[in-house]
Coordinates of C-alpha atoms and ligand atoms in Angstrom, one line a residue:
X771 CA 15.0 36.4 -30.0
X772 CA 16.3 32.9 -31.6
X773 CA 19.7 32.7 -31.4
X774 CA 19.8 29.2 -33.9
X775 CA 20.4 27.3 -30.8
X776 CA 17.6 24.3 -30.0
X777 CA 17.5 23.8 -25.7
X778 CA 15.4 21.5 -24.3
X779 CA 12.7 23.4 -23.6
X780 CA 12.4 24.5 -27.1
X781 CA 12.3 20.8 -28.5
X782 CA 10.0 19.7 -25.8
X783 CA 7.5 22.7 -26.4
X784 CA 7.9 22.0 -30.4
X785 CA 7.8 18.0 -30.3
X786 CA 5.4 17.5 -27.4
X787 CA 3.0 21.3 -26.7
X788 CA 2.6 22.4 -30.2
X789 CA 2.2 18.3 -31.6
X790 CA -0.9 18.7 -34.2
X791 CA -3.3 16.5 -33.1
X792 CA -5.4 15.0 -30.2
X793 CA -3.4 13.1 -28.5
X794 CA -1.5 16.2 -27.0
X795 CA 0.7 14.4 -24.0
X796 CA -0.1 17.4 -21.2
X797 CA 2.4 17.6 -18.7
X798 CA 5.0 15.2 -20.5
X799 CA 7.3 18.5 -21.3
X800 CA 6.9 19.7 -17.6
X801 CA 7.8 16.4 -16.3
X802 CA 11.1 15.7 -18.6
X803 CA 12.3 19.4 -17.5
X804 CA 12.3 17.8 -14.2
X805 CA 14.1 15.2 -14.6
X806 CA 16.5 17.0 -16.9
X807 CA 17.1 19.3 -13.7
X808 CA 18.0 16.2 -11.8
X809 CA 20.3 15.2 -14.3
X810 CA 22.2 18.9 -14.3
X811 CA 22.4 18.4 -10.3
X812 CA 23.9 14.9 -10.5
X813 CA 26.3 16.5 -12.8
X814 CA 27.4 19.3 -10.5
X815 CA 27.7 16.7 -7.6
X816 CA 29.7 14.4 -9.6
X817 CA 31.9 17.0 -11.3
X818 CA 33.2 17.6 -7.6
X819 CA 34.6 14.0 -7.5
X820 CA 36.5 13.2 -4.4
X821 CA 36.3 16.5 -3.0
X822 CA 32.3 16.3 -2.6
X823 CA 33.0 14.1 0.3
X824 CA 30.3 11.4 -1.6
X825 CA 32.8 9.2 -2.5
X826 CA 32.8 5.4 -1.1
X827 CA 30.3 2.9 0.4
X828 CA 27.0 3.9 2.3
X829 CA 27.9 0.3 4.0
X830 CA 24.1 -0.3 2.9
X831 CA 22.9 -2.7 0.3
X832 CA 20.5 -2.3 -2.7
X833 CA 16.9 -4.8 -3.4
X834 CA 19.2 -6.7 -5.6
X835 CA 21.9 -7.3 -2.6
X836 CA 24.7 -5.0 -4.5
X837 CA 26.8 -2.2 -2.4
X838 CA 25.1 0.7 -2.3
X839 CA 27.8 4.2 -2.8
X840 CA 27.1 6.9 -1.1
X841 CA 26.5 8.5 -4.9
X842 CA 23.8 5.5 -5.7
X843 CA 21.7 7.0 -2.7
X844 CA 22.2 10.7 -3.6
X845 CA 21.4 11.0 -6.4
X846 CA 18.8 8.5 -6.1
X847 CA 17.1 11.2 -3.8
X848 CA 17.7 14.4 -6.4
X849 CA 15.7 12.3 -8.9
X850 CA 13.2 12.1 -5.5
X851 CA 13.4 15.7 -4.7
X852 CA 13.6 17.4 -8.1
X853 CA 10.4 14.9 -9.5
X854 CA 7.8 14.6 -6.2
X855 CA 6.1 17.6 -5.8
X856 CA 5.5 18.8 -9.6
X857 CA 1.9 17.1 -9.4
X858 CA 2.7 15.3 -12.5
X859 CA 3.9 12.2 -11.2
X860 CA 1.8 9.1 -9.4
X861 CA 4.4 7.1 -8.7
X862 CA 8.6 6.5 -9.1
X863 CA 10.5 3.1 -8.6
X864 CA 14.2 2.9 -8.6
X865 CA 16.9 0.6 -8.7
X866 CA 17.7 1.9 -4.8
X867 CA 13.8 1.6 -3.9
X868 CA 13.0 -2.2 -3.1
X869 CA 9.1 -0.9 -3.4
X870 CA 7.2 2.2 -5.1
X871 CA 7.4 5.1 -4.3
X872 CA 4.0 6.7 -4.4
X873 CA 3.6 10.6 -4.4
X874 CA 2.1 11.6 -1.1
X875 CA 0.8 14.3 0.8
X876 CA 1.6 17.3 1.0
X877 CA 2.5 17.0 -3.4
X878 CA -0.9 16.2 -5.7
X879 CA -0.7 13.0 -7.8
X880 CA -0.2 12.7 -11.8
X881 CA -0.8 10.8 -14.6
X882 CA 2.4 9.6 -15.0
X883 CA 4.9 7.1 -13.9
X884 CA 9.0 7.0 -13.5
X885 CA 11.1 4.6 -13.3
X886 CA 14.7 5.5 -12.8
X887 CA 18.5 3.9 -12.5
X888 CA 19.9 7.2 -10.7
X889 CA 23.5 6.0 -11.3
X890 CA 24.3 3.9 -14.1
X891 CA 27.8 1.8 -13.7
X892 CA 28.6 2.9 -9.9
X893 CA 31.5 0.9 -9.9
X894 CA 33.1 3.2 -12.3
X895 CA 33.3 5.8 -9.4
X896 CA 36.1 5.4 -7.7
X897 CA 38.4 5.4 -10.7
X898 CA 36.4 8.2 -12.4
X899 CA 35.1 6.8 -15.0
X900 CA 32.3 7.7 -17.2
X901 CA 28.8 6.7 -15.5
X902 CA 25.3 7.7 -16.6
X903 CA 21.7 7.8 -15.3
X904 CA 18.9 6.4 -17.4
X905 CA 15.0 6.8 -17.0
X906 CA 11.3 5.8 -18.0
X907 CA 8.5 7.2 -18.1
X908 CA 5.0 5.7 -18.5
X909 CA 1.7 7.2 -18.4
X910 CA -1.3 5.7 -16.5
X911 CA -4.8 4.8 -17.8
X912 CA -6.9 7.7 -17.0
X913 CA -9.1 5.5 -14.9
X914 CA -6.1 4.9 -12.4
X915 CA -6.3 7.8 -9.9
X916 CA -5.2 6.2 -6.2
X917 CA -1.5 5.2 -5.4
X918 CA 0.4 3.2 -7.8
X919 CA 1.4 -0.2 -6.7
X920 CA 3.7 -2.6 -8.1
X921 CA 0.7 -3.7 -11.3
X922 CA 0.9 0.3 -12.3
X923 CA 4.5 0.0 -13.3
X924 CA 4.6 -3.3 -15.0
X925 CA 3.8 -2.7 -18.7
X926 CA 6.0 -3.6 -21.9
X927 CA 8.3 -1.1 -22.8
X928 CA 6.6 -0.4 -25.7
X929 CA 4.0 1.4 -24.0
X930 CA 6.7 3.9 -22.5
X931 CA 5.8 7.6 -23.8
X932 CA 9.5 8.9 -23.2
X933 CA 12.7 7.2 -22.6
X934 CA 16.1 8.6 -21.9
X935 CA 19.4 8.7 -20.5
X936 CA 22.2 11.1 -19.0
X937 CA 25.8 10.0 -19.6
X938 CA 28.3 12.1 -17.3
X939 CA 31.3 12.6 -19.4
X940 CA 34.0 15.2 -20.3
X941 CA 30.8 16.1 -21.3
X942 CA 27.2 15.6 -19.6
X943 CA 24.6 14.9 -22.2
X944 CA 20.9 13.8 -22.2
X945 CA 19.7 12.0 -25.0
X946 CA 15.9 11.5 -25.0
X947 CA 13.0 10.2 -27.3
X948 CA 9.3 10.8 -26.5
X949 CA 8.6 8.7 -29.5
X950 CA 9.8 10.6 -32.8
X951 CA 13.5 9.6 -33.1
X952 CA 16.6 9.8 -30.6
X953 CA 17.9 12.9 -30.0
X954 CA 21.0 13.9 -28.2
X955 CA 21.4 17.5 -26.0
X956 CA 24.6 18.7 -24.2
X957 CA 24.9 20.5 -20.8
X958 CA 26.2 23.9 -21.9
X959 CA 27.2 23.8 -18.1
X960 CA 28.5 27.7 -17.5
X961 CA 24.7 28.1 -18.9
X962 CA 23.0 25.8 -17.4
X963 CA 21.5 24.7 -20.6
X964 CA 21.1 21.3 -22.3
X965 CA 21.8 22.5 -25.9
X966 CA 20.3 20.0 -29.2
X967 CA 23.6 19.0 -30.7
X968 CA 22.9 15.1 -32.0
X969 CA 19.3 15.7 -33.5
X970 CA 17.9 12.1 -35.2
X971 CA 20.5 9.7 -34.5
X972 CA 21.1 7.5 -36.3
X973 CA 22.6 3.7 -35.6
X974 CA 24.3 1.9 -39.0
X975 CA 23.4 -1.6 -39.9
X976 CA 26.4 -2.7 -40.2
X977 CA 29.1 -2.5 -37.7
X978 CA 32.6 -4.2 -36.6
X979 CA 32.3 -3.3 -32.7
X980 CA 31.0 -5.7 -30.6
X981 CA 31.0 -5.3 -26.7
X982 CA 30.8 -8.4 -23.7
X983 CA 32.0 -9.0 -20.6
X984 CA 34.5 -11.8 -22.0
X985 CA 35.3 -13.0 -18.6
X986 CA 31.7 -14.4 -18.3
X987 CA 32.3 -16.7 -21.3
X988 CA 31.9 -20.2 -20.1
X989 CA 28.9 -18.8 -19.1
X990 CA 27.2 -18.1 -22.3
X991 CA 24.5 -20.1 -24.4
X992 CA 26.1 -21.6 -27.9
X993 CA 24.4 -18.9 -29.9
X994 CA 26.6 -16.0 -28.2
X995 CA 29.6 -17.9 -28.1
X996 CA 29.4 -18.5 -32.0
X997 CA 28.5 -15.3 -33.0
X998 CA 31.6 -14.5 -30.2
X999 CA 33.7 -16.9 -32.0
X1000 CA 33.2 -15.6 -35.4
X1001 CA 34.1 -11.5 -34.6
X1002 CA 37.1 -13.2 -32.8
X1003 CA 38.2 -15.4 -35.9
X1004 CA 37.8 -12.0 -37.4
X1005 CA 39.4 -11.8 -41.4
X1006 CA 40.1 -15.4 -41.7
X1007 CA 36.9 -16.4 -40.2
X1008 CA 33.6 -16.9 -41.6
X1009 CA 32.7 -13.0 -40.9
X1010 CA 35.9 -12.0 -43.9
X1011 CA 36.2 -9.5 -41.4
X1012 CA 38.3 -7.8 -38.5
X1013 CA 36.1 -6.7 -35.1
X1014 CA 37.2 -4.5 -32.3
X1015 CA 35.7 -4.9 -29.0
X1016 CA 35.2 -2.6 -26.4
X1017 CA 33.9 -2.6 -22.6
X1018 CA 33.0 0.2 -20.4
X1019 CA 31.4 -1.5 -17.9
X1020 CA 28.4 1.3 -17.8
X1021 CA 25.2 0.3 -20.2
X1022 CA 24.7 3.7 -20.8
X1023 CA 28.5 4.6 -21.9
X1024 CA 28.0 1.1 -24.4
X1025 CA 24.8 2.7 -25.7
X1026 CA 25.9 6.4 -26.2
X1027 CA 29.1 4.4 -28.4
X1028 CA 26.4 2.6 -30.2
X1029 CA 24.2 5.6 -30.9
X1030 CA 26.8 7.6 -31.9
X1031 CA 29.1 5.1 -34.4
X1032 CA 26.9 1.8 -34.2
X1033 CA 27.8 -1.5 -32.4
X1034 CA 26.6 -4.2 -30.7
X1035 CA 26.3 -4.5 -27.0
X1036 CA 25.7 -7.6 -24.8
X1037 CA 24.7 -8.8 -21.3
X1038 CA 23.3 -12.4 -21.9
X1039 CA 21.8 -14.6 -20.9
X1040 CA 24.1 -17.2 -18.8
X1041 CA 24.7 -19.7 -16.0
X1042 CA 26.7 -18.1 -13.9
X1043 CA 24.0 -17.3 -11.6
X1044 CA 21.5 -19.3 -13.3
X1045 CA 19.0 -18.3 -10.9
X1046 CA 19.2 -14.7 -12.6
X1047 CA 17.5 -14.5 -16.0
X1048 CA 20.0 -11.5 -16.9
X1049 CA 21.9 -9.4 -15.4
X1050 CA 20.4 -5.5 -16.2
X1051 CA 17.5 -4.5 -14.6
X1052 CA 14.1 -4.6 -17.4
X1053 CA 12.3 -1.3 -15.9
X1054 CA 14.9 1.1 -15.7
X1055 CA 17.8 0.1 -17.6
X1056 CA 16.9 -3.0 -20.8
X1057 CA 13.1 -1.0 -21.4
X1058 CA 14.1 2.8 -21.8
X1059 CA 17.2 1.6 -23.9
X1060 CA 15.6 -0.5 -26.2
X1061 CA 13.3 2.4 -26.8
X1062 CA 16.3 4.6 -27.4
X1063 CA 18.0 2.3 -29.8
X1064 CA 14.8 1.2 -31.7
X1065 CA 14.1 4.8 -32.2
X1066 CA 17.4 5.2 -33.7
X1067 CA 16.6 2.5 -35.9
X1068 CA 18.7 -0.4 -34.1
X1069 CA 17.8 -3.8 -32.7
X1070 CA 17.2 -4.8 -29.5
X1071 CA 16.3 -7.9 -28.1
X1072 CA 16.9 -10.7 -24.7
X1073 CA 18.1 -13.1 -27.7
X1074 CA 14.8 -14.7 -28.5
X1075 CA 12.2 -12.1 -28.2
X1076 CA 12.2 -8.0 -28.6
X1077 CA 12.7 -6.3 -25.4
X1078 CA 10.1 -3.9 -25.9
X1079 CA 7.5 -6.5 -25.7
X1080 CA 8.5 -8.4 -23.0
X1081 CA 5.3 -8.6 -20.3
X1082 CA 7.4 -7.4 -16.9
X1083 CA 6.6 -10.0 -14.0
X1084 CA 8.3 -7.9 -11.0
X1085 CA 9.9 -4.6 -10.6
X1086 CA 13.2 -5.5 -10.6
X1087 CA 12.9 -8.3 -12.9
X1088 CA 16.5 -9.0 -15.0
X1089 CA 16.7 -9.6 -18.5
X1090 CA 19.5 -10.7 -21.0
X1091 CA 20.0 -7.9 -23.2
X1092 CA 21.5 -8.0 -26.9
X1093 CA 21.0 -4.7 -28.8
X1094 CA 22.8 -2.3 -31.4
X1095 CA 23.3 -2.6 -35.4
X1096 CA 20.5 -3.9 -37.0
X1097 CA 21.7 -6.8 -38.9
X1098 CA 24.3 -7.6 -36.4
X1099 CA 21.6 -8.0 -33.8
X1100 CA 19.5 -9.9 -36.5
X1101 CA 22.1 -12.4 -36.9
X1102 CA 22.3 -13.3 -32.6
X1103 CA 18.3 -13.9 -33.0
X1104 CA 18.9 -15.9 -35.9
X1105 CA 21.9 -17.6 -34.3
X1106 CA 19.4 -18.4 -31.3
X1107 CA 16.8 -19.7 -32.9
X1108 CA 19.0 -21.8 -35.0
X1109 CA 20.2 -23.0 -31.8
X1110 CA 16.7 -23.7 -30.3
X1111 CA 15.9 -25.9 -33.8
X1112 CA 18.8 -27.7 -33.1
X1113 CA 20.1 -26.8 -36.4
X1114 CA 23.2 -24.8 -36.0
X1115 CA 25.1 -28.3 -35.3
X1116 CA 27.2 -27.8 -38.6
X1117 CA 28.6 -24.6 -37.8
X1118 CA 30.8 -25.7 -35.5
X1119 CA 32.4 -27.8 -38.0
X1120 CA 35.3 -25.7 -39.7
X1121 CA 34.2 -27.6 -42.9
X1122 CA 30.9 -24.9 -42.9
X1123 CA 33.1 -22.3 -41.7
X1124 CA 32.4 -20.9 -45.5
X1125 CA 29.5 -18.2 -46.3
X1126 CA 29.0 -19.3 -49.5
X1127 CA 28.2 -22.8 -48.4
X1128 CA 25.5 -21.5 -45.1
X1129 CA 25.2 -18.2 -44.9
X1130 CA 22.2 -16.5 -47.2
X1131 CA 24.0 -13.7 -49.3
X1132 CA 22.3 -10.6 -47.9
X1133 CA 23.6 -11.8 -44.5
X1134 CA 27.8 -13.1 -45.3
Ligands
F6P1213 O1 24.3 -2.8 -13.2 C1 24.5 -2.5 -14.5 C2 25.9 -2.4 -15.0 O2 26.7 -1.6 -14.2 C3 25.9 -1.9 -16.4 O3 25.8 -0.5 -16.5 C4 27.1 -2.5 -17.0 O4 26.9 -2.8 -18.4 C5 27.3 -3.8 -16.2 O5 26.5 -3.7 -15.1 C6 28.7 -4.1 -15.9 O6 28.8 -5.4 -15.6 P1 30.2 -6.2 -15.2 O7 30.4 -5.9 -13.8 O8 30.0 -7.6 -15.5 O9 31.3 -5.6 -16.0

């Protein structure tokens, strides 16, 4: 009996099982049930805060040489235990795994591969804060049947066949695309449910919220610091407008604010550690967002190319991410190539500070 209510399974069964067509993605509903399980587990370990006895340091530290928490490792292995033996995985890599984790005996081997971030903006733990887990999922060329190895999982993420993320809120939500929109579901958690409630979100073009980590900014290219500049100058500025900033310190709390009122969000490029191309992680956190927020009909980009077709070079390879309102987002690309042409010189004259006198009219 309906009871008006879209779950999960529903929409996946709909969107993916009954999809018209050839190109029927077997297993792809299966496999997200899976991982959705993993999500409502995280959820019920982290709803028990300090009294879960998870809390703290493992004293260990990730491939990237950050702390690992206790939590990072958990629930890194409920995305392990809830996704290995379901046959319809070859491979998972993690931001806690320094190498791939292939399915092994005793589970049979899939077609398809997942790349995970278990625990999204860790360091908002301890003061419990809002954190998140976000995941990938590829599918392999049917001609690829023995382990996967590092080559298996580095693809553009516009090859990805689903994308998706959990934030852990006052409410835990998972908000997935396999490729027809972004679509939000909440943990009806006495249930055990994960309920549609935000079905074909939507980001605005426009928006007055940008989001940085400020303290970084004698770090930053020109190009970021201008466009910086400008929401900062605000109503007397060349913008004509006020901005609000924000920062969360989680990617996938900025995002879910974007998604759900529009924005911009920022980790860029900058010399702070210039040995780092970025600072978020292009497998598991810039690809499945930038699938997300394209799919929602937003922007996102490293500043000079689209993320979705950058060519991944290593598994944990770093990016600069810039993503969000469309035109916003539009204007930092055109801001760095501007910048790369050596022709944004006169903008940092407050002569130019005009938009009649630069700025095209569809963009002031
Ligand atoms: O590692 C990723 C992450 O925690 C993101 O979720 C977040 O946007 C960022 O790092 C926070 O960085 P910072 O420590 O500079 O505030």
């Amino acid at each position: 009996m309906q009871d008006g209510r879209t779950t999960l399974s529903k929409f996946l069964i709909d969107t993916l099982d009954r999809k018209p067509g050839p190109e029927v993605a077997s297993g792809l509903s299966a496999l997200l049930i899976d991982v959705a399980a993993s999500i409502k587990t995280i959820a019920a370990a982290l709803t028990r805060g300090a009294l879960g006895a998870q809390h703290g340091s493992a004293h260990s530290v990730n491939t990237h040489g950050e702390e690992q928490k206790k939590l990072d490792l958990v629930t890194n292995d409920i995305f392990l235990q809830h996704c290995e033996w379901d046959g319809l995985l070859a491979g998972m890599v993690s931001e806690e795994m320094e190498h791939v984790y292939a399915i092994a005996e005793p589970y049979p081997r899939g077609e398809y591969l997942l790349a995970f971030d278990p625990l999204d903006g860790s360091s908002n733990i301890d003061i419990n804060g809002v954190v998140g887990s976000i995941f990938s999922v590829l599918r392999r060329g049917c001609h690829q049947t023995g382990a996967p190895d590092d080559a298996s999982f580095l693809r553009p993420g516009r090859e990805q066949v689903a994308a998706g993320y959990a934030i852990y809120g006052p409410s835990t939500m998972l908000v997935l695309s396999v490729g027809n929109g972004t679509h939000g579901f909440t943990l009806e958690r006495d249930v055990g449910n994960f309920v549609l409630t935000h079905s074909d979100i939507r980001i605005p073009d426009d928006s007055c919220e940008f989001a940085i980590n400020v303290s970084n900014e004698r770090f930053w290219e020109p190009p970021v610091r201008r466009y910086v500049q400008e929401c900062k100058d605000g109503r007397t500025g060349c913008r004509a407008q006020d901005f609000n900033m924000r920062w969360i310190a989680s990617m996938v709390a900025e995002v879910h604010r974007i998604l759900m009122r529009g924005g911009v969000f920022m980790y860029p490029r900058d010399f702070k550690t210039p040995e780092m191309e970025g600072r978020l992680r292009l497998l598991y956190e810039a690809s499945p967002m930038s699938f997300l927020v394209e799919q929602a009909g937003g922007l996102s980009i490293t500043g000079r190319e689209r993320i979705l077709d950058v060519e991944p070079k290593a598994l944990h390879q770093r990016v600069p991410v810039i993503l969000g309102s469309r035109n916003e987002v539009a204007r930092i690309q055109r801001y760095h190539s501007e910048y790369d042409r050596g022709e944004d010189k006169p903008f940092t004259s407050p002569l130019f500070k005009e938009r009649s006198l630069f700025l095209p009219e569809t963009e002031a």
